[in-house]
Short mmCIF file of C-alpha atoms and ligand atoms in Angstrom, two decimals:
data_model
loop_
_atom_site.label_atom_id
_atom_site.label_comp_id
_atom_site.label_asym_id
_atom_site.label_seq_id
_atom_site.Cartn_x
_atom_site.Cartn_y
_atom_site.Cartn_z
CA MET A 364 0.00 0.00 0.00
CA SER A 365 1.44 3.38 -1.04
CA ILE A 366 2.20 6.22 1.38
CA LYS A 367 -0.51 8.41 -0.15
CA ILE A 368 -3.13 5.70 0.39
CA ASN A 369 -1.96 5.15 3.95
CA ILE A 370 -2.14 8.87 4.74
CA ALA A 371 -5.58 9.14 3.16
CA LYS A 372 -6.73 6.14 5.15
CA PHE A 373 -5.37 7.59 8.37
CA ILE A 374 -6.98 11.00 7.84
CA ALA A 375 -10.29 9.42 6.87
CA LYS A 376 -10.26 7.23 9.96
CA VAL A 377 -9.39 10.04 12.34
CA GLY A 378 -11.61 12.64 10.63
CA GLY A 379 -14.55 10.28 10.44
CA PRO A 380 -16.44 11.54 13.51
CA PHE A 381 -16.12 15.22 12.53
CA SER A 382 -18.49 15.27 9.61
CA ARG A 383 -18.89 18.65 7.96
CA PHE A 384 -20.71 17.42 4.88
CA GLY A 385 -24.11 17.74 6.53
CA PRO A 386 -26.62 15.23 7.77
CA GLY A 387 -26.91 11.95 5.94
CA SER A 388 -23.25 11.81 5.03
CA GLY A 389 -22.21 10.43 8.43
CA LYS A 390 -22.21 6.80 7.36
CA SER A 391 -20.13 7.63 4.29
CA PHE A 392 -17.96 10.39 5.69
CA ALA A 393 -14.71 8.44 6.05
CA GLY A 394 -15.15 7.29 2.45
CA ILE A 395 -15.86 10.81 1.20
CA LEU A 396 -12.72 12.06 2.92
CA PHE A 397 -10.64 9.17 1.61
CA THR A 398 -11.71 9.52 -2.02
CA LYS A 399 -11.12 13.30 -1.87
CA ILE A 400 -7.50 12.67 -0.95
CA ALA A 401 -6.62 9.41 -2.65
CA GLY A 402 -9.12 9.50 -5.53
CA VAL A 403 -11.69 6.85 -6.35
CA ASP A 404 -8.97 4.55 -7.65
CA GLY A 405 -7.44 4.49 -4.17
CA VAL A 406 -10.37 2.35 -3.07
CA LEU A 407 -8.83 -0.50 -5.05
CA GLU A 408 -5.92 -0.50 -2.57
CA LEU A 409 -8.34 -0.61 0.40
CA SER A 410 -10.22 -3.54 -1.13
CA LYS A 411 -7.04 -5.64 -0.90
CA ASP A 412 -7.25 -5.55 2.92
CA LEU A 413 -10.00 -8.15 2.81
CA ASP A 414 -8.47 -11.64 2.84
CA ILE A 415 -11.41 -13.28 1.10
CA GLY A 416 -12.94 -10.32 -0.78
CA SER A 417 -16.17 -8.38 -1.26
CA VAL A 418 -19.68 -9.39 -2.26
CA ILE A 419 -22.01 -6.72 -3.73
CA LEU A 420 -25.79 -7.10 -3.81
CA THR A 421 -28.03 -5.31 -6.27
CA GLY A 422 -31.47 -5.50 -7.92
CA THR A 423 -34.74 -3.55 -8.02
CA ASN A 424 -36.47 -5.07 -5.01
CA GLY A 425 -35.27 -7.20 -2.11
CA LYS A 426 -31.72 -5.81 -1.86
CA THR A 427 -31.89 -4.57 1.72
CA THR A 428 -33.70 -7.63 3.05
CA THR A 429 -31.35 -10.02 1.24
CA THR A 430 -28.32 -8.07 2.49
CA THR A 431 -29.67 -8.14 6.06
CA LEU A 432 -30.19 -11.91 5.89
CA LEU A 433 -26.78 -12.52 4.29
CA ILE A 434 -25.07 -10.46 7.00
CA LYS A 435 -26.82 -12.55 9.70
CA LEU A 436 -25.73 -15.79 8.01
CA LEU A 437 -22.09 -14.92 7.26
CA SER A 438 -21.52 -13.20 10.63
CA ASN A 439 -22.21 -16.54 12.24
CA ASP A 440 -19.18 -18.04 10.48
CA THR A 441 -16.65 -15.20 10.13
CA GLN A 442 -16.00 -11.52 10.72
CA ILE A 443 -17.42 -9.33 7.97
CA ARG A 444 -17.45 -5.68 6.90
CA SER A 445 -20.79 -4.46 5.62
CA SER A 446 -23.01 -1.58 4.59
CA TYR A 447 -26.57 -1.44 3.39
CA GLU A 448 -28.93 1.01 1.77
CA SER A 449 -25.88 2.57 0.15
CA ASN A 450 -25.80 3.98 -3.36
CA THR A 451 -22.30 5.41 -3.42
CA ILE A 452 -18.77 4.09 -3.50
CA ASN A 453 -18.08 6.22 -0.40
CA ALA A 454 -20.30 4.02 1.81
CA ILE A 455 -18.30 0.96 0.76
CA ALA A 456 -14.97 2.78 1.20
CA SER A 457 -16.07 3.78 4.73
CA ALA A 458 -16.74 0.16 5.64
CA PHE A 459 -13.30 -0.77 4.25
CA ILE A 460 -11.68 1.87 6.48
CA GLN A 461 -13.71 1.65 9.68
CA GLN A 462 -14.48 -2.04 10.02
CA ASN A 463 -12.52 -5.27 10.27
CA GLY A 464 -13.12 -8.63 8.69
CA GLU A 465 -11.99 -10.89 5.87
CA LEU A 466 -15.23 -10.71 3.87
CA GLY A 467 -17.26 -7.68 2.74
CA VAL A 468 -21.03 -7.59 2.17
CA PHE A 469 -22.34 -4.45 0.49
CA GLU A 470 -25.74 -3.47 -0.78
CA TYR A 471 -25.45 -1.25 -3.81
CA GLY A 472 -28.44 0.47 -5.42
CA ILE A 473 -27.96 1.64 -8.99
CA ARG A 474 -30.47 3.84 -10.76
CA ASN A 475 -28.44 4.66 -13.86
CA ILE A 476 -24.92 4.62 -15.27
CA LYS A 477 -24.02 8.28 -14.75
CA TYR A 478 -24.89 8.53 -11.06
CA GLY A 479 -24.44 4.87 -10.17
CA VAL A 480 -20.96 4.45 -11.73
CA PRO A 481 -21.43 0.63 -11.64
CA ASP A 482 -18.38 -0.07 -13.83
CA THR A 483 -16.16 2.06 -11.57
CA VAL A 484 -17.53 0.31 -8.48
CA GLN A 485 -16.76 -3.04 -10.09
CA ARG A 486 -13.23 -1.95 -10.94
CA VAL A 487 -12.25 -0.49 -7.55
CA VAL A 488 -14.15 -2.83 -5.20
CA ASP A 489 -13.00 -5.75 -7.36
CA PRO A 490 -15.74 -8.04 -5.97
CA ILE A 491 -15.47 -11.80 -5.71
CA GLY A 492 -19.25 -11.92 -5.88
CA VAL A 493 -22.19 -10.01 -7.33
CA VAL A 494 -25.65 -11.04 -6.15
CA TYR A 495 -28.73 -10.14 -8.21
CA THR A 496 -32.21 -10.19 -6.66
CA THR A 497 -34.62 -9.23 -9.43
CA ILE A 498 -34.86 -6.50 -12.06
CA SER A 499 -38.09 -4.73 -12.94
CA GLN A 500 -39.20 -1.30 -14.01
CA GLU A 501 -39.04 1.26 -11.23
CA HIS A 502 -38.88 5.04 -11.03
CA THR A 503 -38.18 6.11 -14.57
CA GLN A 504 -36.75 9.45 -13.55
CA VAL A 505 -33.30 10.06 -12.13
CA ALA A 506 -32.40 13.63 -11.12
CA GLY A 507 -35.14 15.00 -13.35
CA ILE A 508 -34.07 13.07 -16.45
CA LYS A 509 -35.99 10.16 -17.96
CA ASN A 510 -34.08 6.93 -17.47
CA PRO A 511 -35.18 4.32 -20.01
CA PHE A 512 -35.45 0.75 -18.79
CA GLU A 513 -32.72 -0.44 -21.18
CA ASP A 514 -30.23 1.96 -19.57
CA TYR A 515 -31.33 0.86 -16.11
CA TYR A 516 -30.82 -2.80 -17.05
CA LYS A 517 -27.45 -2.04 -18.63
CA ALA A 518 -26.32 -0.29 -15.42
CA LYS A 519 -27.19 -3.36 -13.34
CA ARG A 520 -25.32 -5.56 -15.82
CA LEU A 521 -22.20 -3.36 -15.74
CA LEU A 522 -21.66 -4.15 -12.08
CA SER A 523 -20.54 -7.68 -12.98
CA GLN A 524 -19.59 -7.34 -16.64
CA ALA A 525 -15.82 -6.99 -16.18
CA MET A 526 -15.49 -9.71 -13.54
CA THR A 527 -12.78 -12.26 -14.33
CA ARG A 528 -12.90 -14.22 -11.06
CA GLY A 529 -15.43 -15.06 -8.38
CA VAL A 530 -19.06 -16.06 -8.57
CA ILE A 531 -22.28 -14.42 -9.74
CA VAL A 532 -25.31 -15.41 -7.68
CA THR A 533 -28.49 -14.73 -9.61
CA ASN A 534 -32.23 -15.34 -9.76
CA ALA A 535 -32.87 -17.92 -12.51
CA ASP A 536 -36.64 -17.35 -12.43
CA ASP A 537 -36.20 -13.71 -13.49
CA PRO A 538 -35.26 -13.71 -17.21
CA ARG A 539 -33.34 -10.43 -16.85
CA THR A 540 -31.10 -11.53 -14.01
CA ALA A 541 -30.78 -15.04 -15.53
CA LEU A 542 -29.39 -13.62 -18.79
CA ILE A 543 -26.75 -11.63 -16.90
CA GLY A 544 -25.57 -14.95 -15.40
CA ILE A 545 -25.69 -16.91 -18.67
CA ASP A 546 -23.64 -14.26 -20.48
CA LYS A 547 -20.93 -14.43 -17.81
CA GLU A 548 -20.64 -18.25 -17.59
CA LYS A 549 -17.60 -18.09 -19.90
CA ASP A 550 -15.67 -15.94 -17.41
CA VAL A 551 -16.81 -16.85 -13.90
CA ARG A 552 -18.86 -19.38 -11.97
CA VAL A 553 -22.59 -18.69 -11.76
CA ASN A 554 -24.88 -20.05 -9.01
CA TYR A 555 -28.57 -19.88 -9.88
CA TYR A 556 -31.43 -19.94 -7.40
CA GLY A 557 -35.16 -20.35 -7.97
CA ILE A 558 -38.36 -22.24 -7.27
CA GLU A 559 -39.12 -25.82 -8.26
CA SER A 560 -42.25 -26.49 -6.28
CA GLU A 561 -45.85 -27.25 -7.25
CA GLY A 562 -47.10 -25.25 -4.27
CA ILE A 563 -46.60 -21.81 -5.83
CA GLU A 564 -48.35 -20.31 -8.83
CA ASP A 565 -49.06 -16.66 -9.65
CA ILE A 566 -52.47 -16.22 -11.27
CA ASN A 567 -51.71 -12.74 -12.61
CA GLY A 568 -48.24 -13.45 -13.97
CA GLU A 569 -46.68 -11.02 -16.39
CA ASP A 570 -45.22 -12.19 -19.73
CA ILE A 571 -42.25 -10.01 -20.59
CA ALA A 572 -40.02 -9.62 -23.65
CA CYS A 573 -36.96 -11.85 -23.96
CA PRO A 574 -33.98 -9.83 -22.73
CA ASN A 575 -31.86 -11.68 -25.30
CA CYS A 576 -33.84 -11.10 -28.53
CA GLY A 577 -36.89 -8.97 -27.71
CA GLU A 578 -39.54 -11.55 -28.65
CA LYS A 579 -42.26 -12.35 -26.13
CA LEU A 580 -41.19 -15.15 -23.76
CA THR A 581 -43.34 -18.28 -23.40
CA TYR A 582 -44.06 -19.14 -19.78
CA SER A 583 -45.08 -22.62 -18.62
CA LYS A 584 -45.39 -21.28 -15.10
CA HIS A 585 -45.47 -17.94 -13.28
CA PHE A 586 -44.25 -17.73 -9.70
CA LEU A 587 -44.36 -14.00 -9.05
CA ASN A 588 -45.00 -11.35 -11.71
CA HIS A 589 -42.39 -11.92 -14.45
CA ARG A 590 -40.56 -14.59 -12.49
CA GLY A 591 -41.33 -18.15 -13.59
CA ILE A 592 -40.34 -20.95 -15.96
CA TYR A 593 -39.87 -19.58 -19.47
CA THR A 594 -38.43 -20.35 -22.89
CA CYS A 595 -37.80 -18.35 -26.07
CA SER A 596 -37.53 -19.22 -29.76
CA CYS A 597 -33.95 -17.84 -29.68
CA GLY A 598 -32.91 -20.69 -27.37
CA PHE A 599 -32.87 -18.66 -24.17
CA LYS A 600 -34.56 -20.47 -21.29
CA ARG A 601 -34.50 -20.63 -17.54
CA PRO A 602 -31.13 -22.08 -16.45
CA ASP A 603 -30.85 -25.16 -14.21
CA LEU A 604 -31.01 -24.32 -10.52
CA ASN A 605 -28.15 -24.74 -8.04
CA VAL A 606 -30.32 -23.85 -5.07
CA LYS A 607 -34.02 -24.57 -5.24
CA LEU A 608 -37.12 -24.40 -3.13
CA THR A 609 -38.59 -27.89 -3.61
CA ASP A 610 -41.48 -27.81 -1.17
CA ILE A 611 -43.47 -25.37 0.94
CA GLU A 612 -46.18 -25.82 3.57
CA PHE A 613 -48.26 -22.73 4.34
CA GLY A 614 -49.48 -22.64 7.95
CA GLN A 615 -51.37 -19.92 9.79
CA ASP A 616 -48.40 -18.89 11.93
CA THR A 617 -45.43 -20.51 10.22
CA TRP A 618 -44.30 -21.63 6.80
CA LYS A 619 -42.09 -24.67 6.27
CA LEU A 620 -39.62 -24.45 3.39
CA THR A 621 -37.60 -27.32 1.93
CA ILE A 622 -34.49 -26.23 0.07
CA GLU A 623 -31.88 -28.26 -1.84
CA GLY A 624 -28.47 -26.96 -2.81
CA ASP A 625 -25.59 -28.08 -5.02
CA LEU A 626 -23.22 -25.23 -5.80
CA PHE A 627 -19.66 -23.99 -6.11
CA ASN A 628 -18.19 -22.44 -2.97
CA TYR A 629 -15.67 -19.74 -3.87
CA THR A 630 -13.75 -19.64 -0.61
CA VAL A 631 -12.86 -23.34 -0.42
CA SER A 632 -13.01 -23.70 -4.22
CA LYS A 633 -15.11 -26.84 -4.37
CA ASN A 634 -18.70 -28.00 -4.86
CA VAL A 635 -20.92 -28.42 -1.82
CA LYS A 636 -24.36 -29.95 -1.35
CA PHE A 637 -26.96 -29.31 1.31
CA ASP A 638 -30.55 -30.19 2.25
CA LEU A 639 -32.58 -27.92 4.47
CA ASP A 640 -35.93 -27.73 6.18
CA ILE A 641 -36.55 -24.33 7.73
CA THR A 642 -39.53 -22.87 9.57
CA VAL A 643 -40.16 -19.15 9.06
CA PRO A 644 -42.90 -16.60 9.84
CA PRO A 645 -45.56 -16.24 7.07
CA PHE A 646 -43.38 -13.57 5.49
CA GLY A 647 -44.85 -13.32 1.98
CA PHE A 648 -43.86 -14.82 -1.39
CA HIS A 649 -41.26 -12.20 -2.18
CA ASN A 650 -39.32 -13.13 0.94
CA ILE A 651 -39.03 -16.69 -0.37
CA TYR A 652 -36.82 -15.18 -3.08
CA ASN A 653 -34.92 -13.05 -0.55
CA ALA A 654 -34.35 -16.16 1.58
CA LEU A 655 -33.14 -18.16 -1.44
CA ALA A 656 -30.84 -15.32 -2.57
CA SER A 657 -29.28 -14.96 0.87
CA ILE A 658 -28.86 -18.72 1.41
CA THR A 659 -27.29 -19.15 -2.04
CA ALA A 660 -24.90 -16.23 -1.49
CA TYR A 661 -24.06 -17.48 1.98
CA ALA A 662 -23.30 -21.03 0.81
CA THR A 663 -21.24 -19.61 -2.07
CA PHE A 664 -18.95 -17.48 0.11
CA THR A 665 -18.78 -18.93 3.62
CA PRO A 666 -15.32 -20.22 4.51
CA LYS A 667 -16.99 -22.83 6.76
CA VAL A 668 -18.89 -25.09 4.36
CA GLU A 669 -19.38 -27.67 7.10
CA ASN A 670 -21.59 -25.11 8.90
CA ILE A 671 -24.03 -24.43 6.06
CA GLU A 672 -26.98 -26.52 7.26
CA THR A 673 -26.69 -25.64 10.95
CA THR A 674 -26.16 -21.91 10.38
CA VAL A 675 -29.08 -21.53 7.96
CA LYS A 676 -31.39 -23.39 10.35
CA LYS A 677 -30.20 -21.35 13.31
CA ILE A 678 -30.81 -18.00 11.57
CA PHE A 679 -34.11 -18.79 9.81
CA ASN A 680 -35.78 -20.86 12.52
CA ASN A 681 -35.30 -17.90 14.88
CA LEU A 682 -36.37 -15.22 12.42
CA ASP A 683 -39.01 -12.68 13.42
CA MET A 684 -40.47 -9.98 11.19
CA SER A 685 -38.00 -7.38 12.45
CA PHE A 686 -35.69 -8.26 9.55
CA ILE A 687 -38.00 -6.21 7.28
CA PRO A 688 -36.34 -2.82 6.62
CA PRO A 689 -38.01 0.35 8.00
CA GLY A 690 -40.84 1.73 5.88
CA ARG A 691 -41.44 -1.50 3.99
CA PHE A 692 -44.87 -3.03 3.80
CA GLU A 693 -46.30 -4.62 6.92
CA VAL A 694 -49.78 -5.51 8.10
CA VAL A 695 -50.66 -4.17 11.55
CA ASP A 696 -53.68 -5.13 13.65
CA ILE A 697 -55.13 -1.99 15.29
CA GLY A 698 -57.93 -3.25 17.49
CA GLY A 699 -59.41 -5.75 15.06
CA LYS A 700 -58.82 -3.59 11.99
CA TYR A 701 -56.08 -4.80 9.66
CA VAL A 702 -54.05 -2.04 8.04
CA GLY A 703 -51.41 -3.02 5.51
CA LEU A 704 -49.06 -0.14 4.83
CA GLY A 705 -45.68 0.62 3.40
CA GLN A 706 -43.75 1.61 0.37
CA GLY A 707 -44.66 0.28 -3.08
CA ASP A 708 -42.72 2.56 -5.40
CA ASN A 709 -42.87 0.31 -8.45
CA GLY A 710 -45.33 -2.11 -10.02
CA ASP A 711 -43.49 -5.15 -8.76
CA ALA A 712 -43.32 -3.88 -5.17
CA ILE A 713 -46.98 -2.82 -5.00
CA LYS A 714 -48.11 -6.19 -6.30
CA ILE A 715 -46.07 -7.96 -3.66
CA ASN A 716 -47.73 -5.73 -1.05
CA ALA A 717 -51.16 -6.59 -2.44
CA MET A 718 -50.42 -10.33 -2.32
CA PHE A 719 -49.16 -10.00 1.23
CA MET A 720 -52.30 -8.07 2.26
CA ASN A 721 -54.53 -10.68 0.62
CA GLN A 722 -53.36 -13.20 3.20
CA TYR A 723 -55.37 -11.17 5.75
CA VAL A 724 -58.36 -9.79 3.81
CA ASP A 725 -61.70 -11.37 4.70
CA GLY A 726 -64.27 -8.66 3.88
CA PRO A 727 -64.70 -5.31 2.07
CA LEU A 728 -61.44 -3.43 1.55
CA GLU A 729 -60.44 0.23 1.31
CA PHE A 730 -57.44 1.18 -0.83
CA ILE A 731 -55.57 4.37 0.12
CA TYR A 732 -53.33 4.92 -2.87
CA THR A 733 -50.37 7.30 -2.97
CA THR A 734 -49.55 8.30 -6.55
CA PRO A 735 -46.29 8.65 -8.46
CA ASP A 736 -45.01 11.96 -9.87
CA GLU A 737 -44.92 13.63 -13.27
CA ASP A 738 -43.36 11.57 -16.08
CA GLU A 739 -44.16 8.40 -14.18
CA GLU A 740 -47.23 7.30 -16.15
CA GLU A 741 -45.78 3.80 -16.57
CA ILE A 742 -45.55 3.38 -12.82
CA PHE A 743 -49.15 4.61 -12.48
CA GLU A 744 -50.35 2.09 -15.07
CA ASP A 745 -48.67 -0.77 -13.19
CA HIS A 746 -50.04 0.55 -9.89
CA PHE A 747 -53.60 0.91 -11.18
CA GLU A 748 -53.65 -2.70 -12.41
CA VAL A 749 -52.83 -3.78 -8.85
CA VAL A 750 -55.45 -1.45 -7.30
CA LYS A 751 -58.10 -3.01 -9.56
CA SER A 752 -56.92 -6.56 -8.85
CA MET A 753 -57.61 -6.01 -5.14
CA ASN A 754 -61.25 -5.22 -5.97
CA PRO A 755 -61.54 -2.46 -3.31
CA GLU A 756 -64.95 -1.22 -2.22
CA HIS A 757 -63.62 2.30 -1.68
CA VAL A 758 -60.55 4.15 -3.01
CA ILE A 759 -58.79 7.22 -1.60
CA VAL A 760 -56.12 8.95 -3.68
CA VAL A 761 -53.28 11.03 -2.21
CA PRO A 762 -50.23 12.52 -3.99
CA GLY A 763 -47.27 10.27 -3.14
CA ARG A 764 -44.69 12.63 -4.61
CA LYS A 765 -44.35 16.37 -5.29
CA SER A 766 -46.86 17.07 -8.02
CA ILE A 767 -50.41 17.57 -6.75
CA ASP A 768 -51.64 18.42 -10.26
CA LYS A 769 -50.34 15.16 -11.65
CA ALA A 770 -51.84 13.24 -8.74
CA ARG A 771 -55.19 14.83 -9.57
CA GLU A 772 -54.83 13.61 -13.17
CA TYR A 773 -54.20 10.08 -11.93
CA TYR A 774 -57.20 10.46 -9.64
CA GLU A 775 -59.44 11.45 -12.58
CA ILE A 776 -58.47 8.19 -14.33
CA ILE A 777 -59.20 6.17 -11.19
CA LYS A 778 -62.55 7.96 -10.75
CA LYS A 779 -63.81 6.61 -14.08
CA GLU A 780 -63.55 3.12 -12.61
CA TYR A 781 -64.41 4.03 -8.99
CA PRO A 782 -66.95 6.94 -9.10
CA ASP A 783 -66.98 7.54 -5.33
CA ALA A 784 -63.20 7.63 -5.02
CA GLU A 785 -61.96 10.57 -2.93
CA PHE A 786 -58.95 12.84 -3.43
CA TYR A 787 -56.92 14.50 -0.68
CA PRO A 788 -54.42 17.02 -2.17
CA LEU A 789 -51.88 16.70 0.66
CA SER A 790 -48.68 18.61 0.01
CA TYR A 791 -45.30 16.93 0.00
CA ASP A 792 -43.69 19.95 1.65
CA GLU A 793 -45.94 19.77 4.69
CA MET A 794 -44.88 16.30 5.71
CA GLU A 795 -46.23 16.52 9.27
CA VAL A 796 -49.74 17.40 8.10
CA ARG A 797 -49.56 14.66 5.56
CA ILE A 798 -48.44 12.00 8.04
CA GLU A 799 -51.17 13.08 10.48
CA LYS A 800 -53.88 12.92 7.82
CA LEU A 801 -52.81 9.55 6.40
CA THR A 802 -52.68 8.07 9.90
CA GLU A 803 -56.17 9.42 10.59
CA LEU A 804 -57.55 8.06 7.30
CA ALA A 805 -56.32 4.56 8.15
CA ARG A 806 -57.40 4.69 11.79
CA ASN A 807 -60.87 6.11 11.18
CA SER A 808 -61.61 4.06 8.09
CA ASN A 809 -65.08 2.49 7.92
CA TYR A 810 -63.47 -0.70 6.71
CA ASP A 811 -61.92 -3.56 8.65
CA TYR A 812 -59.32 -4.07 5.92
CA VAL A 813 -57.29 -1.12 4.68
CA ILE A 814 -54.31 -1.14 2.36
CA MET A 815 -52.27 2.05 2.11
CA THR A 816 -49.42 1.89 -0.38
CA GLY A 817 -47.82 3.45 -3.45
CA CYS A 818 -45.11 6.11 -3.65
CA GLY A 819 -43.61 7.97 -0.70
CA GLU A 820 -40.49 8.41 1.37
CA GLU A 821 -39.65 5.18 3.17
CA GLN A 822 -38.45 6.30 6.55
CA ALA A 823 -39.67 9.91 6.63
CA MET A 824 -43.20 8.86 5.77
CA TRP A 825 -44.15 5.17 5.80
CA GLU A 826 -42.18 4.19 8.86
CA ARG A 827 -43.55 7.15 10.84
CA ILE A 828 -47.17 6.43 9.95
CA LYS A 829 -46.62 2.79 10.88
CA ARG A 830 -45.16 3.73 14.25
CA LYS A 831 -48.03 6.17 14.93
CA LEU A 832 -50.62 3.50 14.19
CA ILE A 833 -48.90 0.94 16.39
CA ASP A 834 -47.91 3.23 19.27
CA ASP A 835 -50.88 5.51 19.89
ZN1 ZN D 1597 -35.24 -14.71 -27.11
#
């Protein structure tokens, strides 16, 4: 390690607590300081401190939950450095500087190529693993500029494109993440996870275009939205699974999952097999994928392969719902009234919320929908399909983002289908008023089943409304 890097590292470590970059930068401050002195390329030197290497997790949905689960699993076997909910190289650099451990686990959200710099992150973090959850259309605007889906997909792909060693862990049931794996099989190992069980079938599955040739894919089965078993006339099809859910029993209070694994472990450089039965809370279909992603990544990178079965059982059999990140969708029972609430910023997320809510609904339902912004008509279309699929008896519309005028336009479209829908033009700038009103709407609803979801700030809005409903 060069003198310049060592000095930068020292200053960053010492200066860390004295953040002058304003609130929110605290977690990343050491990294900001380091890259200011040593440059972004200096991070490559820091990455060499990790004896095993770094694993980066990305995708549209499920990143934070999968990262949380992977951290729980790997921490049982070895010391790790980690960061989650990070979208900058500085958060990863901070973890390199401030933490100890032979293995790194980093969540990395990428909206587009310019702001996400995925190729730079790949180059300087030099990961031994990239884990993909799932890729679907989300907010189409980044910093006021339209971000086409192709660019978004390309950015996710760039994070692993230049890898020449290590393992890609990817969702085989999602055609987009599967193709990223298939295209890299010539360079690195790829471990695929997915579902191979009769017990799961999505009735409103979504057929998407082949990411390889653009033709419509043929699905023999849908598991969750565009995830399923698919083939294409170009030869592209779902890859064989290394880790698969083979059976599931849905109980009232617990679900029993049977999982089989046969994959390449990077750290010991050999193939390992495992068979697992785990008992988890009824955590929703999407968390089956998050569980599979975390177990596959864990088994791929743990240095203690002999621990795989016992560690996975220990972590999952003791799981409670607190592993769900703040602001994400949850169903709370407020005196016999079930209110499902939380963020659903994209079509995929809101559908997952709806499916989760449906586990509880047993009577007429009210839908309190928070809209997207201007230039987000595609998100609205996906959202509205989900609103209709829930067959609500009453709909309330609230702006979920800045534009009240645009929210009113979305409301007018909804009103054609639901004539007694109501509109509350709550301003984004008066967050307190908005939180108060949304809490009141849920609490005083005439319905025993209320779902409140759509766009909105995760922690500043959803988490606070949730806490208010639970606490007072
Ligand atoms: Zn094709």
